[in-house]
Structures are given as C-alpha cells and as structure tokens.
Amino acid sequence: MKKLLLLVPLFALLLQGCGVTMTRYEPSFENVQQLKQTPPLQSISNAQVKADAGKGSLTVRANPISSPSGSITQHIQDAITEELGRAGLLNPQAQRHLDVLVVKNELTAGMGTGTGQLAARFTLLKGNEVVYDATKDVSRQWDSSFFGAIAIPNAANAYNPMVRDLLKTLYSDPQFIQALK
C-alpha cells in the first residue's frame, strides 16, 4: 500500500508538467507583405498593448506560460512593433499611435485536443482623434496529450501562431488600411 501511495505524486506530476516559456515571436513575412502592398500608408509612432483584468497572463493546467519578452502584453507589443518596423511603418515622430487592449487570452490543453482564443481591441488614434476602433479575435486547435509534459509545451507553441493570425486579421481589414492612409 505504501508503494502505491508513493506513485500518486509521480502520476500527478506526469499529468501536470511544469511552467513553460514560449518561443520568441518571429515576424510573419506574409503579415509584413500585407502591409507593404498597399502604399502609401502613414507611419505609427508606437503600439501600446495592455490587458483587461486577468487577461495579461496565461496558464495551462495550472502551470504558467511565460514570454521571453517578460509579459504576455509585451510579447504582443513586440510582435506588432517588429512587423510594423519591417513594413517601414514605425516613426517616433508620427501622429498616429495604436492602442491595443487584450480582451481574451486563453489556452487549454485537453486530453486529446488543445484550444486557444485570443482577442484584442485595436484603437488607432491620429492625435486625440479615433480613426479606427475594432475588436479582432482568433481561435486555434491543436493536438494535445494526456501527459502534461507534452500538452503544456504544445499549448505554449500554439500561442505565436495565434498572435500572427490576430495581426493578420488587423492588417487585412480594409478599414484599418484606410485609417493609415
């Protein structure tokens, strides 16, 4: 009986796993090209990302998912900054700035399928005037596992593709492009 009781914590560890740091976001060539193909667009001075209460962090099976940027909001901000910079649309002197509010930020790792949802409200301002305001959201599914040591890293690896898809929906919105003209 004592041997059986010793296996319980080991089994719990296998199911749970441990905290994971996701990979750094690599700018999407497709997203950058989307922005470059519709010139001339006006530059943005900066992007500022914040999160609704409770939406600025990620946990999967009670394990924290962290970003190499330090926080999830900084991770998204770095992604936007990198892509806008590569498209030639960042200028600290520009009149426009982008405010982003993360309103949904979830990852789950089920026994067979993992799911994620990411949504943000994008507000583009020219000075103090709002020229664009919309909420974009994406969801994703991936293969998961019963074992936390597999499921949790799979969930963390699914986050960057969700960020890429979220930004793609923004850059593909004709109203956003029009607001940059």
mmCIF file with all atom_site columns, C-alpha atoms in Angstrom:
data_model
loop_
_atom_site.group_PDB
_atom_site.id
_atom_site.type_symbol
_atom_site.label_atom_id
_atom_site.label_alt_id
_atom_site.label_comp_id
_atom_site.label_asym_id
_atom_site.label_entity_id
_atom_site.label_seq_id
_atom_site.pdbx_PDB_ins_code
_atom_site.Cartn_x
_atom_site.Cartn_y
_atom_site.Cartn_z
_atom_site.occupancy
_atom_site.B_iso_or_equiv
_atom_site.pdbx_formal_charge
_atom_site.auth_seq_id
_atom_site.auth_comp_id
_atom_site.auth_asym_id
_atom_site.auth_atom_id
_atom_site.pdbx_PDB_model_num
ATOM 1   C CA . MET A 1 1   ? 0.000   0.000  0.000   1.00 0.00 ? 1   MET A CA 1
ATOM 2   C CA . LYS A 1 2   ? 2.868   2.394  0.795   1.00 0.00 ? 2   LYS A CA 1
ATOM 3   C CA . LYS A 1 3   ? 4.371   1.828  -2.660  1.00 0.00 ? 3   LYS A CA 1
ATOM 4   C CA . LEU A 1 4   ? 1.048   2.690  -4.235  1.00 0.00 ? 4   LEU A CA 1
ATOM 5   C CA . LEU A 1 5   ? 0.878   5.935  -2.244  1.00 0.00 ? 5   LEU A CA 1
ATOM 6   C CA . LEU A 1 6   ? 4.358   6.859  -3.485  1.00 0.00 ? 6   LEU A CA 1
ATOM 7   C CA . LEU A 1 7   ? 3.167   6.567  -7.080  1.00 0.00 ? 7   LEU A CA 1
ATOM 8   C CA . VAL A 1 8   ? 0.346   9.086  -6.628  1.00 0.00 ? 8   VAL A CA 1
ATOM 9   C CA . PRO A 1 9   ? 2.634   12.197 -6.572  1.00 0.00 ? 9   PRO A CA 1
ATOM 10  C CA . LEU A 1 10  ? 4.599   10.848 -9.536  1.00 0.00 ? 10  LEU A CA 1
ATOM 11  C CA . PHE A 1 11  ? 1.409   10.285 -11.502 1.00 0.00 ? 11  PHE A CA 1
ATOM 12  C CA . ALA A 1 12  ? 0.193   13.794 -10.614 1.00 0.00 ? 12  ALA A CA 1
ATOM 13  C CA . LEU A 1 13  ? 3.493   15.247 -11.838 1.00 0.00 ? 13  LEU A CA 1
ATOM 14  C CA . LEU A 1 14  ? 3.136   13.450 -15.163 1.00 0.00 ? 14  LEU A CA 1
ATOM 15  C CA . LEU A 1 15  ? -0.330  14.887 -15.657 1.00 0.00 ? 15  LEU A CA 1
ATOM 16  C CA . GLN A 1 16  ? 0.603   18.390 -14.636 1.00 0.00 ? 16  GLN A CA 1
ATOM 17  C CA . GLY A 1 17  ? 4.033   19.172 -16.092 1.00 0.00 ? 17  GLY A CA 1
ATOM 18  C CA . CYS A 1 18  ? 5.721   22.471 -15.248 1.00 0.00 ? 18  CYS A CA 1
ATOM 19  C CA . GLY A 1 19  ? 5.810   26.098 -16.335 1.00 0.00 ? 19  GLY A CA 1
ATOM 20  C CA . VAL A 1 20  ? 6.987   26.769 -19.885 1.00 0.00 ? 20  VAL A CA 1
ATOM 21  C CA . THR A 1 21  ? 8.428   29.768 -21.699 1.00 0.00 ? 21  THR A CA 1
ATOM 22  C CA . MET A 1 22  ? 7.089   30.170 -25.219 1.00 0.00 ? 22  MET A CA 1
ATOM 23  C CA . THR A 1 23  ? 9.424   30.947 -28.090 1.00 0.00 ? 23  THR A CA 1
ATOM 24  C CA . ARG A 1 24  ? 10.139  34.499 -29.196 1.00 0.00 ? 24  ARG A CA 1
ATOM 25  C CA . TYR A 1 25  ? 7.718   35.785 -31.833 1.00 0.00 ? 25  TYR A CA 1
ATOM 26  C CA . GLU A 1 26  ? 9.222   35.774 -35.305 1.00 0.00 ? 26  GLU A CA 1
ATOM 27  C CA . PRO A 1 27  ? 7.694   38.407 -37.590 1.00 0.00 ? 27  PRO A CA 1
ATOM 28  C CA . SER A 1 28  ? 5.467   36.981 -40.293 1.00 0.00 ? 28  SER A CA 1
ATOM 29  C CA . PHE A 1 29  ? 6.673   37.613 -43.829 1.00 0.00 ? 29  PHE A CA 1
ATOM 30  C CA . GLU A 1 30  ? 3.069   37.362 -45.005 1.00 0.00 ? 30  GLU A CA 1
ATOM 31  C CA . ASN A 1 31  ? 1.909   39.999 -42.499 1.00 0.00 ? 31  ASN A CA 1
ATOM 32  C CA . VAL A 1 32  ? 4.716   42.379 -43.426 1.00 0.00 ? 32  VAL A CA 1
ATOM 33  C CA . GLN A 1 33  ? 3.974   41.936 -47.136 1.00 0.00 ? 33  GLN A CA 1
ATOM 34  C CA . GLN A 1 34  ? 0.274   42.599 -46.482 1.00 0.00 ? 34  GLN A CA 1
ATOM 35  C CA . LEU A 1 35  ? 1.227   45.992 -45.070 1.00 0.00 ? 35  LEU A CA 1
ATOM 36  C CA . LYS A 1 36  ? 3.784   46.756 -47.789 1.00 0.00 ? 36  LYS A CA 1
ATOM 37  C CA . GLN A 1 37  ? 1.474   46.002 -50.719 1.00 0.00 ? 37  GLN A CA 1
ATOM 38  C CA . THR A 1 38  ? -0.897  48.892 -50.034 1.00 0.00 ? 38  THR A CA 1
ATOM 39  C CA . PRO A 1 39  ? 1.306   52.012 -50.041 1.00 0.00 ? 39  PRO A CA 1
ATOM 40  C CA . PRO A 1 40  ? 1.387   54.803 -49.276 1.00 0.00 ? 40  PRO A CA 1
ATOM 41  C CA . LEU A 1 41  ? 0.479   54.264 -45.641 1.00 0.00 ? 41  LEU A CA 1
ATOM 42  C CA . GLN A 1 42  ? 1.166   56.723 -42.853 1.00 0.00 ? 42  GLN A CA 1
ATOM 43  C CA . SER A 1 43  ? 3.523   55.656 -40.078 1.00 0.00 ? 43  SER A CA 1
ATOM 44  C CA . ILE A 1 44  ? 2.596   54.856 -36.499 1.00 0.00 ? 44  ILE A CA 1
ATOM 45  C CA . SER A 1 45  ? 4.636   56.319 -33.645 1.00 0.00 ? 45  SER A CA 1
ATOM 46  C CA . ASN A 1 46  ? 4.189   53.314 -31.370 1.00 0.00 ? 46  ASN A CA 1
ATOM 47  C CA . ALA A 1 47  ? 1.924   50.496 -30.306 1.00 0.00 ? 47  ALA A CA 1
ATOM 48  C CA . GLN A 1 48  ? 0.915   50.225 -26.677 1.00 0.00 ? 48  GLN A CA 1
ATOM 49  C CA . VAL A 1 49  ? -0.539  46.902 -25.508 1.00 0.00 ? 49  VAL A CA 1
ATOM 50  C CA . LYS A 1 50  ? -2.469  46.484 -22.259 1.00 0.00 ? 50  LYS A CA 1
ATOM 51  C CA . ALA A 1 51  ? -4.761  43.753 -20.998 1.00 0.00 ? 51  ALA A CA 1
ATOM 52  C CA . ASP A 1 52  ? -8.139  43.583 -19.305 1.00 0.00 ? 52  ASP A CA 1
ATOM 53  C CA . ALA A 1 53  ? -8.032  42.343 -15.727 1.00 0.00 ? 53  ALA A CA 1
ATOM 54  C CA . GLY A 1 54  ? -6.973  38.701 -15.660 1.00 0.00 ? 54  GLY A CA 1
ATOM 55  C CA . LYS A 1 55  ? -6.090  38.623 -19.372 1.00 0.00 ? 55  LYS A CA 1
ATOM 56  C CA . GLY A 1 56  ? -2.416  39.551 -19.081 1.00 0.00 ? 56  GLY A CA 1
ATOM 57  C CA . SER A 1 57  ? -1.187  36.075 -18.181 1.00 0.00 ? 57  SER A CA 1
ATOM 58  C CA . LEU A 1 58  ? -1.552  32.500 -19.390 1.00 0.00 ? 58  LEU A CA 1
ATOM 59  C CA . THR A 1 59  ? -1.808  29.238 -17.520 1.00 0.00 ? 59  THR A CA 1
ATOM 60  C CA . VAL A 1 60  ? -2.312  25.738 -18.845 1.00 0.00 ? 60  VAL A CA 1
ATOM 61  C CA . ARG A 1 61  ? -3.267  23.019 -16.376 1.00 0.00 ? 61  ARG A CA 1
ATOM 62  C CA . ALA A 1 62  ? -2.360  25.419 -13.554 1.00 0.00 ? 62  ALA A CA 1
ATOM 63  C CA . ASN A 1 63  ? 1.126   25.946 -14.997 1.00 0.00 ? 63  ASN A CA 1
ATOM 64  C CA . PRO A 1 64  ? 2.268   29.419 -16.033 1.00 0.00 ? 64  PRO A CA 1
ATOM 65  C CA . ILE A 1 65  ? 3.177   30.093 -19.652 1.00 0.00 ? 65  ILE A CA 1
ATOM 66  C CA . SER A 1 66  ? 5.673   32.927 -19.823 1.00 0.00 ? 66  SER A CA 1
ATOM 67  C CA . SER A 1 67  ? 7.092   35.044 -22.611 1.00 0.00 ? 67  SER A CA 1
ATOM 68  C CA . PRO A 1 68  ? 10.760  35.726 -23.348 1.00 0.00 ? 68  PRO A CA 1
ATOM 69  C CA . SER A 1 69  ? 9.664   39.395 -23.557 1.00 0.00 ? 69  SER A CA 1
ATOM 70  C CA . GLY A 1 70  ? 8.766   39.355 -19.866 1.00 0.00 ? 70  GLY A CA 1
ATOM 71  C CA . SER A 1 71  ? 4.979   39.601 -20.097 1.00 0.00 ? 71  SER A CA 1
ATOM 72  C CA . ILE A 1 72  ? 2.267   38.493 -22.488 1.00 0.00 ? 72  ILE A CA 1
ATOM 73  C CA . THR A 1 73  ? 1.317   42.090 -23.289 1.00 0.00 ? 73  THR A CA 1
ATOM 74  C CA . GLN A 1 74  ? 4.964   42.933 -24.043 1.00 0.00 ? 74  GLN A CA 1
ATOM 75  C CA . HIS A 1 75  ? 5.138   39.792 -26.218 1.00 0.00 ? 75  HIS A CA 1
ATOM 76  C CA . ILE A 1 76  ? 2.219   41.033 -28.345 1.00 0.00 ? 76  ILE A CA 1
ATOM 77  C CA . GLN A 1 77  ? 3.609   44.579 -28.391 1.00 0.00 ? 77  GLN A CA 1
ATOM 78  C CA . ASP A 1 78  ? 6.985   43.294 -29.600 1.00 0.00 ? 78  ASP A CA 1
ATOM 79  C CA . ALA A 1 79  ? 5.234   41.316 -32.355 1.00 0.00 ? 79  ALA A CA 1
ATOM 80  C CA . ILE A 1 80  ? 3.351   44.401 -33.583 1.00 0.00 ? 80  ILE A CA 1
ATOM 81  C CA . THR A 1 81  ? 6.440   46.604 -33.338 1.00 0.00 ? 81  THR A CA 1
ATOM 82  C CA . GLU A 1 82  ? 8.592   44.112 -35.272 1.00 0.00 ? 82  GLU A CA 1
ATOM 83  C CA . GLU A 1 83  ? 6.085   43.737 -38.096 1.00 0.00 ? 83  GLU A CA 1
ATOM 84  C CA . LEU A 1 84  ? 5.294   47.444 -38.395 1.00 0.00 ? 84  LEU A CA 1
ATOM 85  C CA . GLY A 1 85  ? 9.024   48.195 -38.329 1.00 0.00 ? 85  GLY A CA 1
ATOM 86  C CA . ARG A 1 86  ? 9.797   45.692 -41.082 1.00 0.00 ? 86  ARG A CA 1
ATOM 87  C CA . ALA A 1 87  ? 6.984   47.187 -43.167 1.00 0.00 ? 87  ALA A CA 1
ATOM 88  C CA . GLY A 1 88  ? 8.561   50.639 -42.718 1.00 0.00 ? 88  GLY A CA 1
ATOM 89  C CA . LEU A 1 89  ? 5.579   51.948 -40.759 1.00 0.00 ? 89  LEU A CA 1
ATOM 90  C CA . LEU A 1 90  ? 7.208   52.941 -37.470 1.00 0.00 ? 90  LEU A CA 1
ATOM 91  C CA . ASN A 1 91  ? 8.296   56.521 -36.878 1.00 0.00 ? 91  ASN A CA 1
ATOM 92  C CA . PRO A 1 92  ? 8.569   58.026 -33.362 1.00 0.00 ? 92  PRO A CA 1
ATOM 93  C CA . GLN A 1 93  ? 7.505   61.413 -34.819 1.00 0.00 ? 93  GLN A CA 1
ATOM 94  C CA . ALA A 1 94  ? 4.314   60.070 -36.442 1.00 0.00 ? 94  ALA A CA 1
ATOM 95  C CA . GLN A 1 95  ? 0.919   61.492 -35.468 1.00 0.00 ? 95  GLN A CA 1
ATOM 96  C CA . ARG A 1 96  ? -0.783  58.102 -35.295 1.00 0.00 ? 96  ARG A CA 1
ATOM 97  C CA . HIS A 1 97  ? -0.430  55.613 -32.461 1.00 0.00 ? 97  HIS A CA 1
ATOM 98  C CA . LEU A 1 98  ? -2.028  52.242 -31.868 1.00 0.00 ? 98  LEU A CA 1
ATOM 99  C CA . ASP A 1 99  ? -3.593  51.269 -28.555 1.00 0.00 ? 99  ASP A CA 1
ATOM 100 C CA . VAL A 1 100 ? -4.288  47.571 -28.081 1.00 0.00 ? 100 VAL A CA 1
ATOM 101 C CA . LEU A 1 101 ? -6.361  46.063 -25.289 1.00 0.00 ? 101 LEU A CA 1
ATOM 102 C CA . VAL A 1 102 ? -6.230  42.280 -24.897 1.00 0.00 ? 102 VAL A CA 1
ATOM 103 C CA . VAL A 1 103 ? -9.771  41.187 -24.007 1.00 0.00 ? 103 VAL A CA 1
ATOM 104 C CA . LYS A 1 104 ? -9.468  37.409 -24.352 1.00 0.00 ? 104 LYS A CA 1
ATOM 105 C CA . ASN A 1 105 ? -6.342  35.352 -23.784 1.00 0.00 ? 105 ASN A CA 1
ATOM 106 C CA . GLU A 1 106 ? -6.854  31.639 -23.184 1.00 0.00 ? 106 GLU A CA 1
ATOM 107 C CA . LEU A 1 107 ? -5.052  28.359 -23.754 1.00 0.00 ? 107 LEU A CA 1
ATOM 108 C CA . THR A 1 108 ? -6.367  24.948 -22.731 1.00 0.00 ? 108 THR A CA 1
ATOM 109 C CA . ALA A 1 109 ? -4.749  21.564 -23.100 1.00 0.00 ? 109 ALA A CA 1
ATOM 110 C CA . GLY A 1 110 ? -7.418  18.889 -23.164 1.00 0.00 ? 110 GLY A CA 1
ATOM 111 C CA . MET A 1 111 ? -6.677  15.187 -23.172 1.00 0.00 ? 111 MET A CA 1
ATOM 112 C CA . GLY A 1 112 ? -6.752  14.981 -26.972 1.00 0.00 ? 112 GLY A CA 1
ATOM 113 C CA . THR A 1 113 ? -7.252  18.486 -28.309 1.00 0.00 ? 113 THR A CA 1
ATOM 114 C CA . GLY A 1 114 ? -5.889  21.814 -27.183 1.00 0.00 ? 114 GLY A CA 1
ATOM 115 C CA . THR A 1 115 ? -7.688  25.080 -27.866 1.00 0.00 ? 115 THR A CA 1
ATOM 116 C CA . GLY A 1 116 ? -6.780  28.723 -27.700 1.00 0.00 ? 116 GLY A CA 1
ATOM 117 C CA . GLN A 1 117 ? -8.544  32.033 -28.059 1.00 0.00 ? 117 GLN A CA 1
ATOM 118 C CA . LEU A 1 118 ? -7.018  35.471 -28.419 1.00 0.00 ? 118 LEU A CA 1
ATOM 119 C CA . ALA A 1 119 ? -8.934  38.719 -28.890 1.00 0.00 ? 119 ALA A CA 1
ATOM 120 C CA . ALA A 1 120 ? -7.892  42.343 -28.754 1.00 0.00 ? 120 ALA A CA 1
ATOM 121 C CA . ARG A 1 121 ? -9.434  45.734 -29.291 1.00 0.00 ? 121 ARG A CA 1
ATOM 122 C CA . PHE A 1 122 ? -7.337  47.838 -31.658 1.00 0.00 ? 122 PHE A CA 1
ATOM 123 C CA . THR A 1 123 ? -7.722  51.610 -31.498 1.00 0.00 ? 123 THR A CA 1
ATOM 124 C CA . LEU A 1 124 ? -5.757  53.753 -33.947 1.00 0.00 ? 124 LEU A CA 1
ATOM 125 C CA . LEU A 1 125 ? -5.551  57.397 -32.970 1.00 0.00 ? 125 LEU A CA 1
ATOM 126 C CA . LYS A 1 126 ? -4.414  60.376 -35.013 1.00 0.00 ? 126 LYS A CA 1
ATOM 127 C CA . GLY A 1 127 ? -3.525  62.814 -32.264 1.00 0.00 ? 127 GLY A CA 1
ATOM 128 C CA . ASN A 1 128 ? -6.562  62.500 -29.984 1.00 0.00 ? 128 ASN A CA 1
ATOM 129 C CA . GLU A 1 129 ? -8.999  61.536 -32.741 1.00 0.00 ? 129 GLU A CA 1
ATOM 130 C CA . VAL A 1 130 ? -10.007 57.872 -33.063 1.00 0.00 ? 130 VAL A CA 1
ATOM 131 C CA . VAL A 1 131 ? -9.663  56.901 -36.728 1.00 0.00 ? 131 VAL A CA 1
ATOM 132 C CA . TYR A 1 132 ? -10.086 53.134 -36.258 1.00 0.00 ? 132 TYR A CA 1
ATOM 133 C CA . ASP A 1 133 ? -11.592 51.043 -33.486 1.00 0.00 ? 133 ASP A CA 1
ATOM 134 C CA . ALA A 1 134 ? -12.338 47.331 -33.824 1.00 0.00 ? 134 ALA A CA 1
ATOM 135 C CA . THR A 1 135 ? -12.040 44.095 -31.906 1.00 0.00 ? 135 THR A CA 1
ATOM 136 C CA . LYS A 1 136 ? -10.372 41.176 -33.650 1.00 0.00 ? 136 LYS A CA 1
ATOM 137 C CA . ASP A 1 137 ? -10.360 37.610 -32.399 1.00 0.00 ? 137 ASP A CA 1
ATOM 138 C CA . VAL A 1 138 ? -8.867  34.298 -33.427 1.00 0.00 ? 138 VAL A CA 1
ATOM 139 C CA . SER A 1 139 ? -9.093  30.749 -32.177 1.00 0.00 ? 139 SER A CA 1
ATOM 140 C CA . ARG A 1 140 ? -6.980  27.694 -32.803 1.00 0.00 ? 140 ARG A CA 1
ATOM 141 C CA . GLN A 1 141 ? -6.948  23.942 -32.146 1.00 0.00 ? 141 GLN A CA 1
ATOM 142 C CA . TRP A 1 142 ? -4.011  21.542 -31.967 1.00 0.00 ? 142 TRP A CA 1
ATOM 143 C CA . ASP A 1 143 ? -3.207  18.003 -30.906 1.00 0.00 ? 143 ASP A CA 1
ATOM 144 C CA . SER A 1 144 ? -2.796  17.642 -27.176 1.00 0.00 ? 144 SER A CA 1
ATOM 145 C CA . SER A 1 145 ? -1.934  14.826 -24.813 1.00 0.00 ? 145 SER A CA 1
ATOM 146 C CA . PHE A 1 146 ? -2.941  13.228 -21.557 1.00 0.00 ? 146 PHE A CA 1
ATOM 147 C CA . PHE A 1 147 ? 0.578   13.927 -20.271 1.00 0.00 ? 147 PHE A CA 1
ATOM 148 C CA . GLY A 1 148 ? 1.289   17.473 -19.125 1.00 0.00 ? 148 GLY A CA 1
ATOM 149 C CA . ALA A 1 149 ? 4.918   17.262 -20.225 1.00 0.00 ? 149 ALA A CA 1
ATOM 150 C CA . ILE A 1 150 ? 3.625   17.051 -23.816 1.00 0.00 ? 150 ILE A CA 1
ATOM 151 C CA . ALA A 1 151 ? 0.373   19.022 -23.617 1.00 0.00 ? 151 ALA A CA 1
ATOM 152 C CA . ILE A 1 152 ? 1.717   22.167 -21.935 1.00 0.00 ? 152 ILE A CA 1
ATOM 153 C CA . PRO A 1 153 ? 4.595   22.834 -24.382 1.00 0.00 ? 153 PRO A CA 1
ATOM 154 C CA . ASN A 1 154 ? 2.196   22.129 -27.281 1.00 0.00 ? 154 ASN A CA 1
ATOM 155 C CA . ALA A 1 155 ? -0.119  24.808 -25.910 1.00 0.00 ? 155 ALA A CA 1
ATOM 156 C CA . ALA A 1 156 ? 2.760   27.279 -25.497 1.00 0.00 ? 156 ALA A CA 1
ATOM 157 C CA . ASN A 1 157 ? 3.883   26.571 -29.079 1.00 0.00 ? 157 ASN A CA 1
ATOM 158 C CA . ALA A 1 158 ? 0.382   27.366 -30.354 1.00 0.00 ? 158 ALA A CA 1
ATOM 159 C CA . TYR A 1 159 ? 0.412   30.904 -28.964 1.00 0.00 ? 159 TYR A CA 1
ATOM 160 C CA . ASN A 1 160 ? 2.658   32.598 -31.542 1.00 0.00 ? 160 ASN A CA 1
ATOM 161 C CA . PRO A 1 161 ? 0.573   31.338 -34.492 1.00 0.00 ? 161 PRO A CA 1
ATOM 162 C CA . MET A 1 162 ? -2.472  32.848 -32.755 1.00 0.00 ? 162 MET A CA 1
ATOM 163 C CA . VAL A 1 163 ? -0.668  36.196 -32.398 1.00 0.00 ? 163 VAL A CA 1
ATOM 164 C CA . ARG A 1 164 ? 0.325   36.012 -36.081 1.00 0.00 ? 164 ARG A CA 1
ATOM 165 C CA . ASP A 1 165 ? -3.280  35.280 -37.106 1.00 0.00 ? 165 ASP A CA 1
ATOM 166 C CA . LEU A 1 166 ? -4.637  38.073 -34.898 1.00 0.00 ? 166 LEU A CA 1
ATOM 167 C CA . LEU A 1 167 ? -2.302  40.600 -36.506 1.00 0.00 ? 167 LEU A CA 1
ATOM 168 C CA . LYS A 1 168 ? -3.161  39.239 -39.954 1.00 0.00 ? 168 LYS A CA 1
ATOM 169 C CA . THR A 1 169 ? -6.860  39.947 -39.316 1.00 0.00 ? 169 THR A CA 1
ATOM 170 C CA . LEU A 1 170 ? -5.935  43.516 -38.350 1.00 0.00 ? 170 LEU A CA 1
ATOM 171 C CA . TYR A 1 171 ? -3.687  44.129 -41.351 1.00 0.00 ? 171 TYR A CA 1
ATOM 172 C CA . SER A 1 172 ? -6.273  42.584 -43.701 1.00 0.00 ? 172 SER A CA 1
ATOM 173 C CA . ASP A 1 173 ? -9.073  44.866 -42.507 1.00 0.00 ? 173 ASP A CA 1
ATOM 174 C CA . PRO A 1 174 ? -9.728  47.464 -45.250 1.00 0.00 ? 174 PRO A CA 1
ATOM 175 C CA . GLN A 1 175 ? -10.913 49.959 -42.623 1.00 0.00 ? 175 GLN A CA 1
ATOM 176 C CA . PHE A 1 176 ? -7.578  49.697 -40.771 1.00 0.00 ? 176 PHE A CA 1
ATOM 177 C CA . ILE A 1 177 ? -5.675  50.206 -44.022 1.00 0.00 ? 177 ILE A CA 1
ATOM 178 C CA . GLN A 1 178 ? -7.898  53.179 -44.882 1.00 0.00 ? 178 GLN A CA 1
ATOM 179 C CA . ALA A 1 179 ? -7.199  54.693 -41.435 1.00 0.00 ? 179 ALA A CA 1
ATOM 180 C CA . LEU A 1 180 ? -3.473  54.534 -42.200 1.00 0.00 ? 180 LEU A CA 1
ATOM 181 C CA . LYS A 1 181 ? -3.811  56.483 -45.451 1.00 0.00 ? 181 LYS A CA 1
#
